[in-house]
PDB file of C-alpha atoms in Angstrom:
ATOM      1  CA  MET A   1      84.821   2.354 125.153  1.00  0.00           C
ATOM      2  CA  THR A   2      85.989  -0.041 127.869  1.00  0.00           C
ATOM      3  CA  GLU A   3      85.137  -3.674 127.171  1.00  0.00           C
ATOM      4  CA  PRO A   4      83.500  -5.770 129.914  1.00  0.00           C
ATOM      5  CA  VAL A   5      85.961  -7.742 132.007  1.00  0.00           C
ATOM      6  CA  VAL A   6      86.093 -11.455 131.242  1.00  0.00           C
ATOM      7  CA  GLU A   7      86.812 -13.708 134.193  1.00  0.00           C
ATOM      8  CA  GLY A   8      87.917 -17.336 134.265  1.00  0.00           C
ATOM      9  CA  VAL A   9      85.586 -19.629 136.200  1.00  0.00           C
ATOM     10  CA  ALA A  10      86.895 -23.058 135.212  1.00  0.00           C
ATOM     11  CA  ALA A  11      89.557 -24.604 133.041  1.00  0.00           C
ATOM     12  CA  GLY A  12      88.929 -23.376 129.531  1.00  0.00           C
ATOM     13  CA  VAL A  13      85.626 -21.708 130.504  1.00  0.00           C
ATOM     14  CA  VAL A  14      85.121 -17.970 130.832  1.00  0.00           C
ATOM     15  CA  ARG A  15      82.174 -15.796 131.632  1.00  0.00           C
ATOM     16  CA  LYS A  16      81.481 -12.188 130.848  1.00  0.00           C
ATOM     17  CA  ARG A  17      81.283  -9.750 133.719  1.00  0.00           C
ATOM     18  CA  ILE A  18      77.717  -8.398 133.782  1.00  0.00           C
ATOM     19  CA  PRO A  19      77.339  -5.846 136.581  1.00  0.00           C
ATOM     20  CA  TRP A  20      74.589  -3.877 138.207  1.00  0.00           C
ATOM     21  CA  VAL A  21      74.972  -0.143 137.674  1.00  0.00           C
ATOM     22  CA  VAL A  22      74.471   1.757 140.928  1.00  0.00           C
ATOM     23  CA  GLY A  23      73.863   5.478 140.621  1.00  0.00           C
ATOM     24  CA  VAL A  24      74.127   7.702 143.705  1.00  0.00           C
ATOM     25  CA  SER A  25      72.454  11.096 143.273  1.00  0.00           C
ATOM     26  CA  GLY A  26      72.596  14.191 145.451  1.00  0.00           C
ATOM     27  CA  ALA A  27      69.569  13.440 147.635  1.00  0.00           C
ATOM     28  CA  SER A  28      69.997  12.872 151.347  1.00  0.00           C
ATOM     29  CA  GLY A  29      70.294   9.172 152.123  1.00  0.00           C
ATOM     30  CA  THR A  30      73.830   8.038 151.319  1.00  0.00           C
ATOM     31  CA  PRO A  31      73.544   5.287 153.997  1.00  0.00           C
ATOM     32  CA  TYR A  32      70.881   3.693 151.774  1.00  0.00           C
ATOM     33  CA  ALA A  33      73.357   3.572 148.897  1.00  0.00           C
ATOM     34  CA  ALA A  34      76.046   2.071 151.130  1.00  0.00           C
ATOM     35  CA  ALA A  35      73.677  -0.666 152.343  1.00  0.00           C
ATOM     36  CA  VAL A  36      72.629  -1.526 148.776  1.00  0.00           C
ATOM     37  CA  LEU A  37      76.255  -1.702 147.671  1.00  0.00           C
ATOM     38  CA  ARG A  38      77.161  -3.969 150.579  1.00  0.00           C
ATOM     39  CA  GLY A  39      74.146  -6.163 149.777  1.00  0.00           C
ATOM     40  CA  LEU A  40      75.172  -6.518 146.141  1.00  0.00           C
ATOM     41  CA  LEU A  41      78.740  -7.387 147.079  1.00  0.00           C
ATOM     42  CA  ASP A  42      77.573  -9.900 149.700  1.00  0.00           C
ATOM     43  CA  ALA A  43      75.465 -11.555 146.984  1.00  0.00           C
ATOM     44  CA  GLY A  44      78.530 -11.866 144.735  1.00  0.00           C
ATOM     45  CA  GLU A  45      77.288  -9.289 142.229  1.00  0.00           C
ATOM     46  CA  ALA A  46      79.581  -7.099 140.141  1.00  0.00           C
ATOM     47  CA  VAL A  47      78.977  -3.357 140.460  1.00  0.00           C
ATOM     48  CA  ASP A  48      79.564  -0.397 138.175  1.00  0.00           C
ATOM     49  CA  LEU A  49      79.382   2.694 140.376  1.00  0.00           C
ATOM     50  CA  VAL A  50      78.436   6.231 139.328  1.00  0.00           C
ATOM     51  CA  VAL A  51      78.595   8.844 142.094  1.00  0.00           C
ATOM     52  CA  SER A  52      77.199  12.176 140.926  1.00  0.00           C
ATOM     53  CA  ARG A  53      78.931  15.434 141.691  1.00  0.00           C
ATOM     54  CA  ALA A  54      76.056  16.602 143.897  1.00  0.00           C
ATOM     55  CA  SER A  55      76.060  13.341 145.841  1.00  0.00           C
ATOM     56  CA  ARG A  56      79.687  13.846 146.817  1.00  0.00           C
ATOM     57  CA  LEU A  57      78.680  16.979 148.726  1.00  0.00           C
ATOM     58  CA  THR A  58      75.878  15.052 150.433  1.00  0.00           C
ATOM     59  CA  LEU A  59      78.222  12.176 151.235  1.00  0.00           C
ATOM     60  CA  LEU A  60      80.757  14.560 152.769  1.00  0.00           C
ATOM     61  CA  ASP A  61      78.027  16.235 154.811  1.00  0.00           C
ATOM     62  CA  GLU A  62      76.381  13.014 156.017  1.00  0.00           C
ATOM     63  CA  THR A  63      79.456  10.873 156.638  1.00  0.00           C
ATOM     64  CA  GLY A  64      82.555  13.072 156.501  1.00  0.00           C
ATOM     65  CA  VAL A  65      83.887  10.962 153.614  1.00  0.00           C
ATOM     66  CA  ALA A  66      85.318  12.801 150.601  1.00  0.00           C
ATOM     67  CA  TYR A  67      84.754  10.715 147.472  1.00  0.00           C
ATOM     68  CA  ARG A  68      87.424  11.477 144.862  1.00  0.00           C
ATOM     69  CA  ASP A  69      87.848  10.055 141.366  1.00  0.00           C
ATOM     70  CA  SER A  70      91.578   9.682 141.863  1.00  0.00           C
ATOM     71  CA  HIS A  71      91.196   7.804 145.184  1.00  0.00           C
ATOM     72  CA  TRP A  72      87.775   6.260 144.697  1.00  0.00           C
ATOM     73  CA  ARG A  73      88.637   2.761 145.903  1.00  0.00           C
ATOM     74  CA  GLU A  74      90.073   3.957 149.219  1.00  0.00           C
ATOM     75  CA  ASP A  75      87.221   6.438 149.696  1.00  0.00           C
ATOM     76  CA  LEU A  76      84.614   3.809 148.850  1.00  0.00           C
ATOM     77  CA  ALA A  77      86.121   1.375 151.355  1.00  0.00           C
ATOM     78  CA  THR A  78      85.998   4.043 154.062  1.00  0.00           C
ATOM     79  CA  TRP A  79      82.386   4.904 153.194  1.00  0.00           C
ATOM     80  CA  LEU A  80      81.083   1.336 153.098  1.00  0.00           C
ATOM     81  CA  ALA A  81      82.763   0.490 156.390  1.00  0.00           C
ATOM     82  CA  ARG A  82      80.683   3.128 158.199  1.00  0.00           C
ATOM     83  CA  GLY A  83      77.389   2.279 159.843  1.00  0.00           C
ATOM     84  CA  ALA A  84      74.250   4.329 159.308  1.00  0.00           C
ATOM     85  CA  ASP A  85      75.052   6.102 162.588  1.00  0.00           C
ATOM     86  CA  GLY A  86      78.377   7.261 161.133  1.00  0.00           C
ATOM     87  CA  LYS A  87      80.516   4.941 163.243  1.00  0.00           C
ATOM     88  CA  PRO A  88      83.659   3.941 161.298  1.00  0.00           C
ATOM     89  CA  GLY A  89      84.702   0.314 161.083  1.00  0.00           C
ATOM     90  CA  THR A  90      81.175  -1.054 161.554  1.00  0.00           C
ATOM     91  CA  PHE A  91      81.441  -3.252 158.461  1.00  0.00           C
ATOM     92  CA  THR A  92      84.655  -5.110 157.671  1.00  0.00           C
ATOM     93  CA  GLY A  93      85.984  -7.625 155.193  1.00  0.00           C
ATOM     94  CA  LEU A  94      84.363  -6.061 152.133  1.00  0.00           C
ATOM     95  CA  ASP A  95      85.772  -7.227 148.793  1.00  0.00           C
ATOM     96  CA  LEU A  96      85.759  -4.343 146.304  1.00  0.00           C
ATOM     97  CA  SER A  97      87.654  -6.179 143.583  1.00  0.00           C
ATOM     98  CA  ASP A  98      84.562  -6.435 141.367  1.00  0.00           C
ATOM     99  CA  VAL A  99      83.556  -2.785 141.675  1.00  0.00           C
ATOM    100  CA  ARG A 100      84.271  -0.454 138.766  1.00  0.00           C
ATOM    101  CA  HIS A 101      84.102   3.324 139.115  1.00  0.00           C
ATOM    102  CA  TRP A 102      82.951   5.591 136.298  1.00  0.00           C
ATOM    103  CA  GLY A 103      83.298   9.365 136.522  1.00  0.00           C
ATOM    104  CA  ALA A 104      79.991  11.228 136.633  1.00  0.00           C
ATOM    105  CA  GLY A 105      80.990  13.368 133.657  1.00  0.00           C
ATOM    106  CA  ASP A 106      82.286  10.477 131.537  1.00  0.00           C
ATOM    107  CA  LEU A 107      79.647  10.173 128.832  1.00  0.00           C
ATOM    108  CA  ALA A 108      81.895   7.765 126.921  1.00  0.00           C
ATOM    109  CA  ALA A 109      81.781   5.303 129.842  1.00  0.00           C
ATOM    110  CA  GLY A 110      80.564   1.752 129.397  1.00  0.00           C
ATOM    111  CA  PRO A 111      77.072   2.256 130.911  1.00  0.00           C
ATOM    112  CA  SER A 112      76.381   5.103 128.467  1.00  0.00           C
ATOM    113  CA  SER A 113      75.895   2.553 125.670  1.00  0.00           C
ATOM    114  CA  GLY A 114      73.176  -0.025 125.260  1.00  0.00           C
ATOM    115  CA  SER A 115      75.730  -2.474 123.876  1.00  0.00           C
ATOM    116  CA  TYR A 116      77.504  -2.523 127.254  1.00  0.00           C
ATOM    117  CA  ALA A 117      76.112  -5.543 129.082  1.00  0.00           C
ATOM    118  CA  VAL A 118      74.575  -4.855 132.489  1.00  0.00           C
ATOM    119  CA  LYS A 119      71.825  -6.509 134.528  1.00  0.00           C
ATOM    120  CA  GLY A 120      70.098  -3.221 135.265  1.00  0.00           C
ATOM    121  CA  MET A 121      70.472  -0.057 137.289  1.00  0.00           C
ATOM    122  CA  LEU A 122      69.653   1.006 140.843  1.00  0.00           C
ATOM    123  CA  ILE A 123      69.496   4.727 141.662  1.00  0.00           C
ATOM    124  CA  VAL A 124      69.889   5.046 145.431  1.00  0.00           C
ATOM    125  CA  PRO A 125      69.033   7.589 146.629  1.00  0.00           C
ATOM    126  CA  ALA A 126      67.294   9.327 143.748  1.00  0.00           C
ATOM    127  CA  SER A 127      66.900  13.105 143.997  1.00  0.00           C
ATOM    128  CA  THR A 128      63.922  14.889 142.464  1.00  0.00           C
ATOM    129  CA  ALA A 129      66.324  16.570 140.029  1.00  0.00           C
ATOM    130  CA  GLY A 130      67.652  13.162 139.017  1.00  0.00           C
ATOM    131  CA  VAL A 131      64.118  11.815 138.659  1.00  0.00           C
ATOM    132  CA  ALA A 132      63.200  14.740 136.412  1.00  0.00           C
ATOM    133  CA  GLY A 133      66.323  14.320 134.294  1.00  0.00           C
ATOM    134  CA  VAL A 134      65.678  10.628 133.703  1.00  0.00           C
ATOM    135  CA  ALA A 135      61.958  11.112 133.063  1.00  0.00           C
ATOM    136  CA  LEU A 136      62.650  13.852 130.532  1.00  0.00           C
ATOM    137  CA  GLY A 137      65.594  12.055 128.935  1.00  0.00           C
ATOM    138  CA  LEU A 138      68.025  14.906 129.589  1.00  0.00           C
ATOM    139  CA  SER A 139      71.166  12.762 130.038  1.00  0.00           C
ATOM    140  CA  LYS A 140      73.067  15.698 131.501  1.00  0.00           C
ATOM    141  CA  ASP A 141      75.532  13.371 133.248  1.00  0.00           C
ATOM    142  CA  LEU A 142      76.456   9.687 133.240  1.00  0.00           C
ATOM    143  CA  LEU A 143      73.905   8.803 135.916  1.00  0.00           C
ATOM    144  CA  GLN A 144      71.017  10.148 133.846  1.00  0.00           C
ATOM    145  CA  ARG A 145      72.426   8.747 130.610  1.00  0.00           C
ATOM    146  CA  ALA A 146      72.878   5.270 132.100  1.00  0.00           C
ATOM    147  CA  ALA A 147      69.306   5.353 133.421  1.00  0.00           C
ATOM    148  CA  SER A 148      67.966   6.384 130.016  1.00  0.00           C
ATOM    149  CA  VAL A 149      69.912   3.547 128.390  1.00  0.00           C
ATOM    150  CA  THR A 150      68.534   1.118 130.965  1.00  0.00           C
ATOM    151  CA  LEU A 151      64.986   2.120 130.059  1.00  0.00           C
ATOM    152  CA  LYS A 152      65.481   1.997 126.309  1.00  0.00           C
ATOM    153  CA  GLU A 153      67.081  -1.434 126.560  1.00  0.00           C
ATOM    154  CA  ARG A 154      64.134  -2.649 128.690  1.00  0.00           C
ATOM    155  CA  ARG A 155      66.394  -3.545 131.604  1.00  0.00           C
ATOM    156  CA  LYS A 156      65.493  -3.322 135.265  1.00  0.00           C
ATOM    157  CA  LEU A 157      65.603   0.219 136.660  1.00  0.00           C
ATOM    158  CA  VAL A 158      64.874   0.812 140.350  1.00  0.00           C
ATOM    159  CA  VAL A 159      64.508   4.431 141.448  1.00  0.00           C
ATOM    160  CA  ALA A 160      64.665   4.893 145.236  1.00  0.00           C
ATOM    161  CA  VAL A 161      63.339   8.443 145.444  1.00  0.00           C
ATOM    162  CA  ARG A 162      64.186  10.268 148.678  1.00  0.00           C
ATOM    163  CA  GLU A 163      62.211  13.464 149.153  1.00  0.00           C
ATOM    164  CA  THR A 164      59.236  14.721 151.140  1.00  0.00           C
ATOM    165  CA  PRO A 165      56.795  16.239 150.461  1.00  0.00           C
ATOM    166  CA  LEU A 166      56.525  15.559 146.745  1.00  0.00           C
ATOM    167  CA  ASN A 167      55.180  18.268 144.456  1.00  0.00           C
ATOM    168  CA  GLY A 168      52.976  17.725 141.428  1.00  0.00           C
ATOM    169  CA  GLN A 169      55.776  17.874 138.868  1.00  0.00           C
ATOM    170  CA  THR A 170      57.814  15.215 140.664  1.00  0.00           C
ATOM    171  CA  LEU A 171      54.746  13.000 140.958  1.00  0.00           C
ATOM    172  CA  LYS A 172      54.207  13.332 137.205  1.00  0.00           C
ATOM    173  CA  HIS A 173      57.840  12.446 136.571  1.00  0.00           C
ATOM    174  CA  LEU A 174      57.516   9.369 138.784  1.00  0.00           C
ATOM    175  CA  VAL A 175      54.410   8.284 136.883  1.00  0.00           C
ATOM    176  CA  THR A 176      56.361   8.733 133.647  1.00  0.00           C
ATOM    177  CA  LEU A 177      59.115   6.473 134.974  1.00  0.00           C
ATOM    178  CA  ASP A 178      56.585   3.887 136.116  1.00  0.00           C
ATOM    179  CA  GLU A 179      54.943   3.885 132.700  1.00  0.00           C
ATOM    180  CA  ALA A 180      58.372   3.470 131.100  1.00  0.00           C
ATOM    181  CA  GLY A 181      58.928   0.298 133.114  1.00  0.00           C
ATOM    182  CA  ALA A 182      60.946   1.543 136.084  1.00  0.00           C
ATOM    183  CA  VAL A 183      60.250   0.459 139.653  1.00  0.00           C
ATOM    184  CA  VAL A 184      59.543   3.580 141.711  1.00  0.00           C
ATOM    185  CA  LEU A 185      60.576   2.735 145.264  1.00  0.00           C
ATOM    186  CA  PRO A 186      60.302   5.536 147.844  1.00  0.00           C
ATOM    187  CA  ALA A 187      62.893   5.304 150.609  1.00  0.00           C
ATOM    188  CA  SER A 188      60.240   4.536 153.241  1.00  0.00           C
ATOM    189  CA  PRO A 189      61.456   2.448 156.195  1.00  0.00           C
ATOM    190  CA  ALA A 190      58.980   0.075 157.855  1.00  0.00           C
ATOM    191  CA  PHE A 191      58.812  -0.903 161.515  1.00  0.00           C
ATOM    192  CA  TYR A 192      57.156  -4.331 161.449  1.00  0.00           C
ATOM    193  CA  ALA A 193      60.544  -5.997 160.988  1.00  0.00           C
ATOM    194  CA  GLY A 194      61.534  -5.140 164.566  1.00  0.00           C
ATOM    195  CA  ALA A 195      63.967  -2.276 164.012  1.00  0.00           C
ATOM    196  CA  THR A 196      66.012  -1.429 167.102  1.00  0.00           C
ATOM    197  CA  HIS A 197      68.721   0.654 165.432  1.00  0.00           C
ATOM    198  CA  ILE A 198      68.969   3.207 162.629  1.00  0.00           C
ATOM    199  CA  GLN A 199      70.880   0.607 160.603  1.00  0.00           C
ATOM    200  CA  ASP A 200      67.828  -1.674 160.702  1.00  0.00           C
ATOM    201  CA  LEU A 201      65.675   1.032 159.097  1.00  0.00           C
ATOM    202  CA  VAL A 202      68.304   1.717 156.438  1.00  0.00           C
ATOM    203  CA  ASP A 203      68.716  -1.990 155.723  1.00  0.00           C
ATOM    204  CA  PHE A 204      64.964  -2.406 155.265  1.00  0.00           C
ATOM    205  CA  VAL A 205      64.938   0.129 152.436  1.00  0.00           C
ATOM    206  CA  ALA A 206      68.102  -1.342 150.931  1.00  0.00           C
ATOM    207  CA  GLY A 207      66.563  -4.789 151.135  1.00  0.00           C
ATOM    208  CA  ARG A 208      63.440  -3.647 149.307  1.00  0.00           C
ATOM    209  CA  VAL A 209      65.655  -2.201 146.556  1.00  0.00           C
ATOM    210  CA  LEU A 210      67.423  -5.539 146.231  1.00  0.00           C
ATOM    211  CA  ASP A 211      64.059  -7.332 146.259  1.00  0.00           C
ATOM    212  CA  ALA A 212      62.936  -5.219 143.318  1.00  0.00           C
ATOM    213  CA  ALA A 213      66.158  -6.130 141.506  1.00  0.00           C
ATOM    214  CA  GLY A 214      65.771  -9.829 142.290  1.00  0.00           C
ATOM    215  CA  VAL A 215      69.002  -9.998 144.295  1.00  0.00           C
ATOM    216  CA  PRO A 216      68.919 -12.338 147.330  1.00  0.00           C
ATOM    217  CA  HIS A 217      69.806 -10.894 150.730  1.00  0.00           C
ATOM    218  CA  SER A 218      69.098 -11.149 154.440  1.00  0.00           C
ATOM    219  CA  LEU A 219      68.953  -7.470 155.312  1.00  0.00           C
ATOM    220  CA  TYR A 220      65.581  -7.493 157.076  1.00  0.00           C
ATOM    221  CA  ARG A 221      63.043  -9.807 158.686  1.00  0.00           C
ATOM    222  CA  ARG A 222      60.251 -10.635 156.239  1.00  0.00           C
ATOM    223  CA  TRP A 223      56.568 -10.561 157.108  1.00  0.00           C
ATOM    224  CA  GLU A 224      55.323 -14.058 157.947  1.00  0.00           C
ATOM    225  CA  GLY A 225      51.645 -13.341 158.534  1.00  0.00           C
ATOM    226  CA  GLU A 226      51.835 -13.252 162.337  1.00  0.00           C
ATOM    227  CA  LEU A 227      51.223 -10.170 164.436  1.00  0.00           C
ATOM    228  CA  GLY A 228      53.902  -9.232 166.924  1.00  0.00           C
ATOM    229  CA  GLY A 229      56.756 -10.423 164.748  1.00  0.00           C
ATOM    230  CA  GLY A 230      58.541  -7.117 165.129  1.00  0.00           C
ATOM    231  CA  SER A 231      58.871  -7.628 168.880  1.00  0.00           C
ATOM    232  CA  ARG A 232      60.511 -11.052 168.565  1.00  0.00           C
ATOM    233  CA  ASN A 233      64.242 -11.591 168.325  1.00  0.00           C
ATOM    234  CA  PRO A 234      65.470 -12.507 164.822  1.00  0.00           C
TER     235      PRO A 234
END
């Protein structure tokens, strides 16, 4: 098993790398995942990334980006540079040096063990199949296994489910996750923050995910108790 990276922060002082695990499932909504990843990196957080096999098809369909294990860093850079409207080069200057990629089928990966130190896990977006797998403890791939480990270790797990309508079985699975300590966070954009672009709606959801994780950000305008705030300039 790969040991966590140890980084020097001062003369004679080192700290252990403790990342957030980000799992991307096959649900529609890959721009949400990109916004969360950019938010984590902007906050100086380390990231362990798990991109499921199904999500790679969704990513290709929604953005035209092919995410490959053998070229993951280049593909990730291309993906994160795109805006929610698909325009390339919207975001620049991203530092991916503290991102680690784990193959979706690698059940010997670091996040598959509770002894591997992480801050928690964010599943963005979360498909209903992924929700069911985590709720039932199936661990059929690394994403589900890492989520199960997160729950058993009593770490923060945020599940940004992206589906509508929701059937009874999925609702039961979401209740199971809530009772197990996860934060169930539907990918539901709000409009009171003054959205004028699709990116604003995506960033609102991403910001709520980061709020649930306790990661600081400035992705959306917060409610201040005054009506009409959404019509004012930031």
